[in-house]
PDB file of C-alpha atoms in Angstrom:
ATOM      1  CA  MET A 201      89.985 116.731 109.382  1.00  0.00           C
ATOM      2  CA  MET A 202      90.625 115.942 106.673  1.00  0.00           C
ATOM      3  CA  VAL A 203      87.367 109.014  90.668  1.00  0.00           C
ATOM      4  CA  SER A 204      89.244 108.635  85.991  1.00  0.00           C
ATOM      5  CA  ARG A 205      85.917 109.938  84.928  1.00  0.00           C
ATOM      6  CA  ARG A 206      85.691 113.260  83.101  1.00  0.00           C
ATOM      7  CA  GLN A 207      81.961 113.427  82.773  1.00  0.00           C
ATOM      8  CA  SER A 208      81.529 114.941  86.238  1.00  0.00           C
ATOM      9  CA  GLY A 209      84.212 117.622  86.062  1.00  0.00           C
ATOM     10  CA  ARG A 210      86.623 119.524  83.952  1.00  0.00           C
ATOM     11  CA  ALA A 211      90.312 118.721  83.801  1.00  0.00           C
ATOM     12  CA  LYS A 212      92.614 120.909  85.827  1.00  0.00           C
ATOM     13  CA  ALA A 213      96.202 120.277  86.819  1.00  0.00           C
ATOM     14  CA  SER A 214      97.256 120.559  90.431  1.00  0.00           C
ATOM     15  CA  THR A 215     100.731 121.760  91.282  1.00  0.00           C
ATOM     16  CA  PRO A 216     103.183 118.941  90.485  1.00  0.00           C
ATOM     17  CA  PRO A 217     104.855 117.450  93.536  1.00  0.00           C
ATOM     18  CA  ALA A 218     108.215 118.818  94.564  1.00  0.00           C
ATOM     19  CA  GLY A 219     109.726 115.544  95.706  1.00  0.00           C
ATOM     20  CA  ALA A 220     107.474 115.021  98.723  1.00  0.00           C
ATOM     21  CA  PRO A 221     104.562 112.542  98.720  1.00  0.00           C
ATOM     22  CA  THR A 222     100.999 113.785  98.998  1.00  0.00           C
ATOM     23  CA  PRO A 223     100.244 113.900 102.746  1.00  0.00           C
ATOM     24  CA  LEU A 224      97.883 111.296 104.185  1.00  0.00           C
ATOM     25  CA  TYR A 225      95.451 112.454 106.889  1.00  0.00           C
ATOM     26  CA  GLY A 226      93.860 110.241 109.513  1.00  0.00           C
ATOM     27  CA  PHE A 227      90.475 110.800 111.133  1.00  0.00           C
ATOM     28  CA  GLN A 228      90.728 113.404 113.905  1.00  0.00           C
ATOM     29  CA  PRO A 229      87.256 114.537 114.948  1.00  0.00           C
ATOM     30  CA  PRO A 230      86.745 117.262 117.566  1.00  0.00           C
ATOM     31  CA  VAL A 231      86.984 116.242 121.208  1.00  0.00           C
ATOM     32  CA  GLY A 232      83.775 114.544 122.295  1.00  0.00           C
ATOM     33  CA  THR A 233      82.783 113.319 118.822  1.00  0.00           C
ATOM     34  CA  PRO A 234      82.281 109.547 119.156  1.00  0.00           C
ATOM     35  CA  TYR A 235      82.750 106.567 116.884  1.00  0.00           C
ATOM     36  CA  SER A 236      84.531 107.572 113.687  1.00  0.00           C
ATOM     37  CA  LEU A 237      81.699 109.746 112.375  1.00  0.00           C
ATOM     38  CA  GLU A 238      81.372 113.513 112.229  1.00  0.00           C
ATOM     39  CA  ILE A 239      78.695 115.672 110.615  1.00  0.00           C
ATOM     40  CA  THR A 240      79.030 119.394 110.022  1.00  0.00           C
ATOM     41  CA  THR A 241      78.170 121.790 107.195  1.00  0.00           C
ATOM     42  CA  ILE A 242      80.239 123.223 104.371  1.00  0.00           C
ATOM     43  CA  GLU A 243      79.844 126.716 105.782  1.00  0.00           C
ATOM     44  CA  ASP A 244      80.872 125.689 109.321  1.00  0.00           C
ATOM     45  CA  PHE A 245      83.888 123.828 107.955  1.00  0.00           C
ATOM     46  CA  HIS A 246      84.982 126.947 106.088  1.00  0.00           C
ATOM     47  CA  THR A 247      84.411 129.128 109.166  1.00  0.00           C
ATOM     48  CA  HIS A 248      86.519 126.908 111.397  1.00  0.00           C
ATOM     49  CA  HIS A 249      89.358 126.644 108.856  1.00  0.00           C
ATOM     50  CA  ASP A 250      89.745 130.199 107.623  1.00  0.00           C
ATOM     51  CA  ASP A 251      93.263 129.702 106.236  1.00  0.00           C
ATOM     52  CA  TRP A 252      93.365 125.937 105.571  1.00  0.00           C
ATOM     53  CA  PRO A 253      93.383 123.959 103.347  1.00  0.00           C
ATOM     54  CA  TRP A 254      92.640 126.397 100.530  1.00  0.00           C
ATOM     55  CA  ASN A 255      95.143 129.158 101.240  1.00  0.00           C
ATOM     56  CA  PRO A 256      97.203 128.079  99.442  1.00  0.00           C
ATOM     57  CA  PRO A 257      95.455 125.024  97.921  1.00  0.00           C
ATOM     58  CA  ARG A 258      97.305 121.884  99.004  1.00  0.00           C
ATOM     59  CA  PRO A 259      96.568 118.364  97.692  1.00  0.00           C
ATOM     60  CA  GLY A 260      96.070 115.703 100.337  1.00  0.00           C
ATOM     61  CA  ARG A 261      94.653 112.240 100.904  1.00  0.00           C
ATOM     62  CA  ALA A 262      92.535 110.880 103.744  1.00  0.00           C
ATOM     63  CA  THR A 263      91.910 107.482 105.315  1.00  0.00           C
ATOM     64  CA  PHE A 264      88.181 108.212 105.539  1.00  0.00           C
ATOM     65  CA  HIS A 265      85.211 109.289 103.396  1.00  0.00           C
ATOM     66  CA  TYR A 266      84.085 112.837 102.599  1.00  0.00           C
ATOM     67  CA  LEU A 267      80.410 113.065 101.601  1.00  0.00           C
ATOM     68  CA  ILE A 268      78.977 116.503 100.825  1.00  0.00           C
ATOM     69  CA  LEU A 269      75.467 117.502  99.716  1.00  0.00           C
ATOM     70  CA  VAL A 270      75.227 120.914  98.055  1.00  0.00           C
ATOM     71  CA  THR A 271      71.869 122.482  98.897  1.00  0.00           C
ATOM     72  CA  SER A 272      72.671 125.956  97.521  1.00  0.00           C
ATOM     73  CA  GLY A 273      75.504 127.672  95.700  1.00  0.00           C
ATOM     74  CA  VAL A 274      78.223 125.832  93.766  1.00  0.00           C
ATOM     75  CA  LEU A 275      81.103 123.771  95.153  1.00  0.00           C
ATOM     76  CA  GLU A 276      84.349 123.191  93.247  1.00  0.00           C
ATOM     77  CA  HIS A 277      86.661 120.472  94.523  1.00  0.00           C
ATOM     78  CA  ASP A 278      89.591 118.614  92.933  1.00  0.00           C
ATOM     79  CA  VAL A 279      89.378 114.814  93.111  1.00  0.00           C
ATOM     80  CA  ASP A 280      92.236 112.864  91.548  1.00  0.00           C
ATOM     81  CA  HIS A 281      93.454 116.028  89.811  1.00  0.00           C
ATOM     82  CA  ILE A 282      90.134 116.803  88.119  1.00  0.00           C
ATOM     83  CA  THR A 283      88.058 119.788  89.211  1.00  0.00           C
ATOM     84  CA  ARG A 284      84.523 118.642  90.005  1.00  0.00           C
ATOM     85  CA  THR A 285      81.694 121.178  89.921  1.00  0.00           C
ATOM     86  CA  VAL A 286      78.873 120.243  92.289  1.00  0.00           C
ATOM     87  CA  THR A 287      75.542 122.045  91.967  1.00  0.00           C
ATOM     88  CA  PRO A 288      72.463 122.070  94.244  1.00  0.00           C
ATOM     89  CA  GLY A 289      70.978 118.606  94.663  1.00  0.00           C
ATOM     90  CA  GLN A 290      74.246 116.815  93.836  1.00  0.00           C
ATOM     91  CA  TRP A 291      76.582 114.939  96.184  1.00  0.00           C
ATOM     92  CA  LEU A 292      80.367 114.915  96.211  1.00  0.00           C
ATOM     93  CA  TRP A 293      81.881 111.647  97.450  1.00  0.00           C
ATOM     94  CA  VAL A 294      85.649 111.505  98.045  1.00  0.00           C
ATOM     95  CA  ARG A 295      86.765 107.983  98.953  1.00  0.00           C
ATOM     96  CA  PRO A 296      89.735 107.046 101.162  1.00  0.00           C
ATOM     97  CA  GLY A 297      93.012 107.335  99.279  1.00  0.00           C
ATOM     98  CA  HIS A 298      91.828 109.737  96.586  1.00  0.00           C
ATOM     99  CA  THR A 299      93.984 112.802  96.054  1.00  0.00           C
ATOM    100  CA  GLN A 300      91.875 115.880  96.704  1.00  0.00           C
ATOM    101  CA  CYS A 301      92.365 119.620  96.872  1.00  0.00           C
ATOM    102  CA  TRP A 302      90.004 122.278  98.187  1.00  0.00           C
ATOM    103  CA  HIS A 303      89.184 125.439  96.290  1.00  0.00           C
ATOM    104  CA  PRO A 304      88.768 128.784  98.063  1.00  0.00           C
ATOM    105  CA  PRO A 305      85.479 128.941  99.993  1.00  0.00           C
ATOM    106  CA  GLY A 306      82.602 129.887  97.754  1.00  0.00           C
ATOM    107  CA  SER A 307      78.852 130.167  98.085  1.00  0.00           C
ATOM    108  CA  ALA A 308      78.135 126.463  98.571  1.00  0.00           C
ATOM    109  CA  LYS A 309      76.098 125.335 101.563  1.00  0.00           C
ATOM    110  CA  GLY A 310      74.915 121.943 102.753  1.00  0.00           C
ATOM    111  CA  PRO A 311      75.609 118.975 105.052  1.00  0.00           C
ATOM    112  CA  PHE A 312      79.183 117.641 105.198  1.00  0.00           C
ATOM    113  CA  ILE A 313      79.622 114.055 106.471  1.00  0.00           C
ATOM    114  CA  LEU A 314      82.992 112.509 107.366  1.00  0.00           C
ATOM    115  CA  PHE A 315      83.215 108.848 108.339  1.00  0.00           C
ATOM    116  CA  GLU A 316      85.692 105.998 108.583  1.00  0.00           C
ATOM    117  CA  PRO A 317      84.927 102.721 106.755  1.00  0.00           C
ATOM    118  CA  ALA A 318      84.852 100.862 110.088  1.00  0.00           C
ATOM    119  CA  VAL A 319      81.717 102.720 111.197  1.00  0.00           C
ATOM    120  CA  LEU A 320      79.652 100.641 108.733  1.00  0.00           C
ATOM    121  CA  GLN A 321      78.359  97.177 109.547  1.00  0.00           C
ATOM    122  CA  ALA A 322      79.832  94.365 107.431  1.00  0.00           C
ATOM    123  CA  GLU A 323      76.679  93.570 105.465  1.00  0.00           C
ATOM    124  CA  THR A 324      76.053  97.245 104.823  1.00  0.00           C
ATOM    125  CA  ALA A 325      79.623  97.638 103.562  1.00  0.00           C
ATOM    126  CA  ARG A 326      79.038  94.796 101.082  1.00  0.00           C
ATOM    127  CA  LEU A 327      75.843  96.372  99.792  1.00  0.00           C
ATOM    128  CA  LEU A 328      77.672  99.681  99.371  1.00  0.00           C
ATOM    129  CA  THR A 329      80.303  98.213  97.052  1.00  0.00           C
ATOM    130  CA  PRO A 330      78.955 100.118  93.982  1.00  0.00           C
ATOM    131  CA  VAL A 331      79.658 103.513  95.575  1.00  0.00           C
ATOM    132  CA  THR A 332      82.703 102.777  97.715  1.00  0.00           C
ATOM    133  CA  ALA A 333      84.760 101.388  94.813  1.00  0.00           C
ATOM    134  CA  HIS A 334      87.714 103.570  93.857  1.00  0.00           C
ATOM    135  CA  ASP A 335      86.414 104.218  90.323  1.00  0.00           C
ATOM    136  CA  ALA A 336      82.854 105.060  91.373  1.00  0.00           C
ATOM    137  CA  PRO A 337      81.711 108.558  90.294  1.00  0.00           C
ATOM    138  CA  ALA A 338      82.874 111.432  92.478  1.00  0.00           C
ATOM    139  CA  VAL A 339      79.681 113.402  91.791  1.00  0.00           C
ATOM    140  CA  LEU A 340      76.328 111.703  92.354  1.00  0.00           C
ATOM    141  CA  THR A 341      72.950 112.947  91.157  1.00  0.00           C
ATOM    142  CA  PRO A 342      70.145 111.074  92.941  1.00  0.00           C
ATOM    143  CA  HIS A 343      66.983 110.082  91.132  1.00  0.00           C
ATOM    144  CA  PRO A 344      64.374 112.873  91.455  1.00  0.00           C
ATOM    145  CA  ASP A 345      62.225 110.579  93.608  1.00  0.00           C
ATOM    146  CA  ASP A 346      65.151 109.939  95.983  1.00  0.00           C
ATOM    147  CA  ALA A 347      66.691 113.418  96.157  1.00  0.00           C
ATOM    148  CA  PRO A 348      64.293 114.989  98.716  1.00  0.00           C
ATOM    149  CA  TRP A 349      64.455 111.868 100.899  1.00  0.00           C
ATOM    150  CA  ALA A 350      68.280 111.865 100.828  1.00  0.00           C
ATOM    151  CA  GLU A 351      68.432 115.540 101.791  1.00  0.00           C
ATOM    152  CA  ARG A 352      66.005 115.080 104.682  1.00  0.00           C
ATOM    153  CA  THR A 353      68.008 112.106 105.965  1.00  0.00           C
ATOM    154  CA  ALA A 354      71.247 114.088 105.803  1.00  0.00           C
ATOM    155  CA  LEU A 355      69.677 116.921 107.773  1.00  0.00           C
ATOM    156  CA  GLN A 356      68.280 114.449 110.337  1.00  0.00           C
ATOM    157  CA  LEU A 357      71.786 113.015 110.667  1.00  0.00           C
ATOM    158  CA  LEU A 358      73.157 116.506 111.283  1.00  0.00           C
ATOM    159  CA  ASP A 359      70.482 117.176 113.925  1.00  0.00           C
ATOM    160  CA  GLU A 360      71.231 113.880 115.695  1.00  0.00           C
ATOM    161  CA  HIS A 361      74.972 114.581 115.628  1.00  0.00           C
ATOM    162  CA  ARG A 362      74.368 117.941 117.278  1.00  0.00           C
ATOM    163  CA  ALA A 363      72.186 116.259 119.929  1.00  0.00           C
ATOM    164  CA  LEU A 364      75.219 114.703 121.663  1.00  0.00           C
ATOM    165  CA  GLY A 365      74.472 114.500 125.380  1.00  0.00           C
ATOM    166  CA  ARG A 366      70.701 114.413 125.075  1.00  0.00           C
ATOM    167  CA  ARG A 367      70.570 110.599 124.925  1.00  0.00           C
ATOM    168  CA  PRO A 368      72.724 107.723 126.178  1.00  0.00           C
ATOM    169  CA  LEU A 369      75.897 107.594 124.097  1.00  0.00           C
ATOM    170  CA  ASP A 370      75.299 104.101 122.660  1.00  0.00           C
ATOM    171  CA  LEU A 371      71.777 105.086 121.548  1.00  0.00           C
ATOM    172  CA  HIS A 372      73.089 108.337 120.079  1.00  0.00           C
ATOM    173  CA  HIS A 373      75.680 106.483 118.030  1.00  0.00           C
ATOM    174  CA  ALA A 374      73.222 103.764 116.942  1.00  0.00           C
ATOM    175  CA  LEU A 375      70.876 106.450 115.618  1.00  0.00           C
ATOM    176  CA  ARG A 376      73.692 108.235 113.781  1.00  0.00           C
ATOM    177  CA  ARG A 377      74.972 105.020 112.218  1.00  0.00           C
ATOM    178  CA  SER A 378      71.475 103.904 111.193  1.00  0.00           C
ATOM    179  CA  LEU A 379      70.762 107.235 109.508  1.00  0.00           C
ATOM    180  CA  LEU A 380      74.156 107.180 107.747  1.00  0.00           C
ATOM    181  CA  GLU A 381      73.686 103.634 106.476  1.00  0.00           C
ATOM    182  CA  ALA A 382      70.157 104.357 105.252  1.00  0.00           C
ATOM    183  CA  LEU A 383      71.425 107.427 103.399  1.00  0.00           C
ATOM    184  CA  LEU A 384      74.368 105.619 101.806  1.00  0.00           C
ATOM    185  CA  LEU A 385      72.288 102.631 100.740  1.00  0.00           C
ATOM    186  CA  ARG A 386      69.801 104.923  99.004  1.00  0.00           C
ATOM    187  CA  LEU A 387      72.654 106.721  97.210  1.00  0.00           C
ATOM    188  CA  ALA A 388      74.277 103.399  96.259  1.00  0.00           C
ATOM    189  CA  HIS A 389      71.322 101.777  94.588  1.00  0.00           C
ATOM    190  CA  ARG A 390      70.449 104.100  91.773  1.00  0.00           C
ATOM    191  CA  PRO A 391      69.521 102.851  88.274  1.00  0.00           C
ATOM    192  CA  ASP A 392      73.041 103.580  86.939  1.00  0.00           C
ATOM    193  CA  THR A 393      74.929 101.532  89.546  1.00  0.00           C
ATOM    194  CA  THR A 394      75.945  97.905  89.338  1.00  0.00           C
ATOM    195  CA  PRO A 395      74.558  95.509  91.942  1.00  0.00           C
ATOM    196  CA  PRO A 396      76.778  94.449  94.847  1.00  0.00           C
ATOM    197  CA  PRO A 397      78.408  91.011  94.726  1.00  0.00           C
ATOM    198  CA  PRO A 398      76.400  88.152  96.251  1.00  0.00           C
ATOM    199  CA  PRO A 399      77.478  86.768  99.623  1.00  0.00           C
ATOM    200  CA  ALA A 400      80.404  84.365  99.226  1.00  0.00           C
ATOM    201  CA  ALA A 401      80.894  80.838 100.510  1.00  0.00           C
ATOM    202  CA  ALA A 402      83.057  80.440 103.622  1.00  0.00           C
ATOM    203  CA  GLY A 403      86.372  79.840 101.824  1.00  0.00           C
ATOM    204  CA  ASP A 404      85.706  82.430  99.176  1.00  0.00           C
ATOM    205  CA  GLY A 405      84.473  84.792 101.866  1.00  0.00           C
ATOM    206  CA  ARG A 406      87.833  84.716 103.621  1.00  0.00           C
ATOM    207  CA  ARG A 407      89.630  85.383 100.359  1.00  0.00           C
ATOM    208  CA  ALA A 408      87.185  88.167  99.545  1.00  0.00           C
ATOM    209  CA  THR A 409      87.919  89.770 102.912  1.00  0.00           C
ATOM    210  CA  VAL A 410      91.664  89.585 102.285  1.00  0.00           C
ATOM    211  CA  TYR A 411      91.239  91.070  98.817  1.00  0.00           C
ATOM    212  CA  ARG A 412      89.009  93.886 100.075  1.00  0.00           C
ATOM    213  CA  ARG A 413      91.556  94.753 102.768  1.00  0.00           C
ATOM    214  CA  PHE A 414      94.277  94.613 100.111  1.00  0.00           C
ATOM    215  CA  LEU A 415      92.407  97.111  97.933  1.00  0.00           C
ATOM    216  CA  ASP A 416      91.893  99.423 100.916  1.00  0.00           C
ATOM    217  CA  ALA A 417      95.611  99.289 101.724  1.00  0.00           C
ATOM    218  CA  LEU A 418      96.533  99.742  98.069  1.00  0.00           C
ATOM    219  CA  GLU A 419      94.479 102.930  97.794  1.00  0.00           C
ATOM    220  CA  LEU A 420      96.348 104.434 100.710  1.00  0.00           C
ATOM    221  CA  HIS A 421      99.870 103.219  99.905  1.00  0.00           C
ATOM    222  CA  PHE A 422     100.276 102.533  96.171  1.00  0.00           C
ATOM    223  CA  ARG A 423     102.589 105.529  95.806  1.00  0.00           C
ATOM    224  CA  GLU A 424     105.129 104.209  98.311  1.00  0.00           C
ATOM    225  CA  LEU A 425     104.522 100.426  98.559  1.00  0.00           C
ATOM    226  CA  HIS A 426     105.066  98.515  95.301  1.00  0.00           C
ATOM    227  CA  ARG A 427     105.731  94.880  96.224  1.00  0.00           C
ATOM    228  CA  VAL A 428     103.283  92.105  97.045  1.00  0.00           C
ATOM    229  CA  GLU A 429     105.429  91.341 100.081  1.00  0.00           C
ATOM    230  CA  ASP A 430     104.811  94.854 101.419  1.00  0.00           C
ATOM    231  CA  TYR A 431     101.048  94.377 101.383  1.00  0.00           C
ATOM    232  CA  ALA A 432     101.156  90.841 102.755  1.00  0.00           C
ATOM    233  CA  CYS A 433     103.172  92.153 105.696  1.00  0.00           C
ATOM    234  CA  LEU A 434     100.780  95.060 106.171  1.00  0.00           C
ATOM    235  CA  LEU A 435      97.752  92.722 106.153  1.00  0.00           C
ATOM    236  CA  GLY A 436      99.367  90.058 108.327  1.00  0.00           C
ATOM    237  CA  CYS A 437      99.049  87.269 105.754  1.00  0.00           C
ATOM    238  CA  SER A 438     101.381  85.316 103.492  1.00  0.00           C
ATOM    239  CA  VAL A 439     102.249  86.310  99.945  1.00  0.00           C
ATOM    240  CA  ARG A 440     100.630  83.081  98.787  1.00  0.00           C
ATOM    241  CA  THR A 441      97.357  83.911 100.571  1.00  0.00           C
ATOM    242  CA  LEU A 442      97.265  87.403  99.100  1.00  0.00           C
ATOM    243  CA  THR A 443      98.085  86.143  95.601  1.00  0.00           C
ATOM    244  CA  ARG A 444      95.313  83.540  95.766  1.00  0.00           C
ATOM    245  CA  ALA A 445      92.809  86.117  97.001  1.00  0.00           C
ATOM    246  CA  ALA A 446      93.656  88.446  94.123  1.00  0.00           C
ATOM    247  CA  ARG A 447      93.471  85.633  91.573  1.00  0.00           C
ATOM    248  CA  VAL A 448      90.035  84.512  92.786  1.00  0.00           C
ATOM    249  CA  ALA A 449      88.730  88.100  92.666  1.00  0.00           C
ATOM    250  CA  THR A 450      90.278  89.266  89.402  1.00  0.00           C
ATOM    251  CA  GLY A 451      91.830  86.315  87.569  1.00  0.00           C
ATOM    252  CA  THR A 452      95.266  87.929  87.910  1.00  0.00           C
ATOM    253  CA  GLY A 453      97.868  88.074  90.650  1.00  0.00           C
ATOM    254  CA  ALA A 454      98.375  90.724  93.304  1.00  0.00           C
ATOM    255  CA  ARG A 455     101.406  92.045  91.415  1.00  0.00           C
ATOM    256  CA  GLN A 456      99.188  92.876  88.418  1.00  0.00           C
ATOM    257  CA  VAL A 457      96.650  94.604  90.661  1.00  0.00           C
ATOM    258  CA  ILE A 458      99.394  96.834  92.077  1.00  0.00           C
ATOM    259  CA  ASP A 459     100.717  97.608  88.597  1.00  0.00           C
ATOM    260  CA  GLU A 460      97.247  98.476  87.284  1.00  0.00           C
ATOM    261  CA  ARG A 461      96.630 100.887  90.153  1.00  0.00           C
ATOM    262  CA  ARG A 462      99.926 102.707  89.555  1.00  0.00           C
ATOM    263  CA  LEU A 463      99.269 102.815  85.815  1.00  0.00           C
ATOM    264  CA  LEU A 464      95.766 104.183  86.379  1.00  0.00           C
ATOM    265  CA  GLU A 465      97.220 107.053  88.397  1.00  0.00           C
ATOM    266  CA  ALA A 466      99.903 107.666  85.782  1.00  0.00           C
ATOM    267  CA  ARG A 467      97.343 107.798  82.960  1.00  0.00           C
ATOM    268  CA  ARG A 468      95.190 110.231  84.929  1.00  0.00           C
ATOM    269  CA  LEU A 469      98.080 112.583  85.580  1.00  0.00           C
ATOM    270  CA  LEU A 470      99.596 112.422  82.104  1.00  0.00           C
ATOM    271  CA  GLY A 471      96.223 113.295  80.619  1.00  0.00           C
ATOM    272  CA  HIS A 472      96.334 116.756  82.208  1.00  0.00           C
ATOM    273  CA  SER A 473      98.692 119.595  81.399  1.00  0.00           C
ATOM    274  CA  GLY A 474     101.310 120.461  84.012  1.00  0.00           C
ATOM    275  CA  TRP A 475     102.301 116.887  84.842  1.00  0.00           C
ATOM    276  CA  THR A 476     105.550 115.813  83.211  1.00  0.00           C
ATOM    277  CA  ALA A 477     107.006 112.308  83.196  1.00  0.00           C
ATOM    278  CA  SER A 478     109.439 113.474  85.847  1.00  0.00           C
ATOM    279  CA  SER A 479     106.728 114.807  88.186  1.00  0.00           C
ATOM    280  CA  VAL A 480     104.614 111.659  87.740  1.00  0.00           C
ATOM    281  CA  ALA A 481     107.681 109.509  88.452  1.00  0.00           C
ATOM    282  CA  THR A 482     108.251 111.365  91.725  1.00  0.00           C
ATOM    283  CA  HIS A 483     104.570 111.195  92.646  1.00  0.00           C
ATOM    284  CA  LEU A 484     104.462 107.412  92.140  1.00  0.00           C
ATOM    285  CA  GLY A 485     107.748 106.598  93.840  1.00  0.00           C
ATOM    286  CA  PHE A 486     109.915 105.768  90.807  1.00  0.00           C
ATOM    287  CA  PRO A 487     113.662 106.450  91.108  1.00  0.00           C
ATOM    288  CA  ASP A 488     113.648 108.751  88.083  1.00  0.00           C
ATOM    289  CA  ALA A 489     111.799 109.639  84.874  1.00  0.00           C
ATOM    290  CA  ALA A 490     113.741 107.084  82.788  1.00  0.00           C
ATOM    291  CA  ASN A 491     112.721 104.229  85.085  1.00  0.00           C
ATOM    292  CA  PHE A 492     109.102 105.351  84.985  1.00  0.00           C
ATOM    293  CA  GLY A 493     109.234 105.732  81.201  1.00  0.00           C
ATOM    294  CA  ARG A 494     110.379 102.124  80.733  1.00  0.00           C
ATOM    295  CA  TYR A 495     107.719 100.866  83.152  1.00  0.00           C
ATOM    296  CA  PHE A 496     104.958 102.816  81.419  1.00  0.00           C
ATOM    297  CA  ARG A 497     106.035 101.784  77.924  1.00  0.00           C
ATOM    298  CA  ASN A 498     106.334  98.095  78.894  1.00  0.00           C
ATOM    299  CA  HIS A 499     102.778  98.078  80.226  1.00  0.00           C
ATOM    300  CA  THR A 500     101.029 100.324  77.708  1.00  0.00           C
ATOM    301  CA  GLY A 501     103.128 100.208  74.553  1.00  0.00           C
ATOM    302  CA  LEU A 502     103.463 104.019  74.603  1.00  0.00           C
ATOM    303  CA  THR A 503     105.971 106.411  76.090  1.00  0.00           C
ATOM    304  CA  PRO A 504     104.566 108.873  78.649  1.00  0.00           C
ATOM    305  CA  ALA A 505     105.001 111.721  76.138  1.00  0.00           C
ATOM    306  CA  ALA A 506     103.181 109.812  73.385  1.00  0.00           C
ATOM    307  CA  TYR A 507     100.336 108.935  75.723  1.00  0.00           C
ATOM    308  CA  ALA A 508      99.966 112.545  76.897  1.00  0.00           C
ATOM    309  CA  ALA A 509      99.958 113.793  73.280  1.00  0.00           C
ATOM    310  CA  ARG A 510      97.270 111.262  72.343  1.00  0.00           C
ATOM    311  CA  GLU A 511      95.095 112.405  75.257  1.00  0.00           C
ATOM    312  CA  VAL A 512      95.431 116.035  74.159  1.00  0.00           C
ATOM    313  CA  ARG A 513      94.415 115.119  70.594  1.00  0.00           C
ATOM    314  CA  GLN A 514      91.414 113.151  71.782  1.00  0.00           C
ATOM    315  CA  GLU A 515      90.275 115.936  74.099  1.00  0.00           C
ATOM    316  CA  ASN A 516      90.638 118.537  71.359  1.00  0.00           C
ATOM    317  CA  SER A 517      88.716 116.391  68.899  1.00  0.00           C
ATOM    318  CA  SER A 518      85.850 115.999  71.370  1.00  0.00           C
ATOM    319  CA  SER A 519      85.714 119.726  72.183  1.00  0.00           C
ATOM    320  CA  PRO A 520      82.469 121.418  71.046  1.00  0.00           C
ATOM    321  CA  ASP A 521      84.632 124.178  69.539  1.00  0.00           C
ATOM    322  CA  ALA A 522      86.542 121.779  67.316  1.00  0.00           C
ATOM    323  CA  GLY A 523      85.793 122.121  63.631  1.00  0.00           C
ATOM    324  CA  PRO A 524      84.750 119.302  61.276  1.00  0.00           C
ATOM    325  CA  GLY A 525      87.388 116.689  60.709  1.00  0.00           C
ATOM    326  CA  LEU A 526      89.497 117.645  63.735  1.00  0.00           C
TER     327      LEU A 526
END
């Protein structure tokens, strides 16, 4: 089996890539686990993978969601090259396409839910937009009134998952999906989240579907696919259809959306020590560091080195140990 926000974790550099892309893992549940949904616990996951994936730590990406509730202990997990510290009562949510890296097993315990996007019903998926977006927080802290309810629901989901064979399979899956959707909807609609978009008209709805599928594909392939034509082919639509869908959703073309996603990744990596322009260029599929440098400067007005230096200055100035005037 197998988000840039610093407020939920401390910066930590992963090992720069050595020419190979970060591996992408598909959903492979144990034999007998039905319907793109698996529920286990952190401790069971560690027990069943005693030498992987934390010995040695290896970055990877997945086509599905990781959702972990820490009920005791502390969990450390790298998401998009930032180490997140998750304490009891908090949830870690790793979305499809995010680069992640496990730390050595620690004392953390709690439910661990893995699910593919397709397991959710369409209307539920729309309502979950605030927490399934790529830039949504990786660490969630439920409202105190919701926290006990969310934990109970997660444990009920775990119990139902382990009850495979006690009920007809379609009923078993319906119960699991209903519990998952109820849990996710409660996590999605906290006071600090933005509301989901309203239902679209028929024409706009089709474009919205194309754009949503484009974003899903972009999250998984932006390191190796860089042309609008690549994504149109992947989605089975024309370049014109994809461009229109992007323009309706964002006011810009699909080419700009691709560029912004690559630049977002570059800014994240350059803001952390250990990532050079050369390693970022390799990670993002550029021919060499010079090509990446021109691309970055044309879009941001700064060279990669100047941007990285600015990030270091800003982080030092915001450090609680920094003296007056620094």
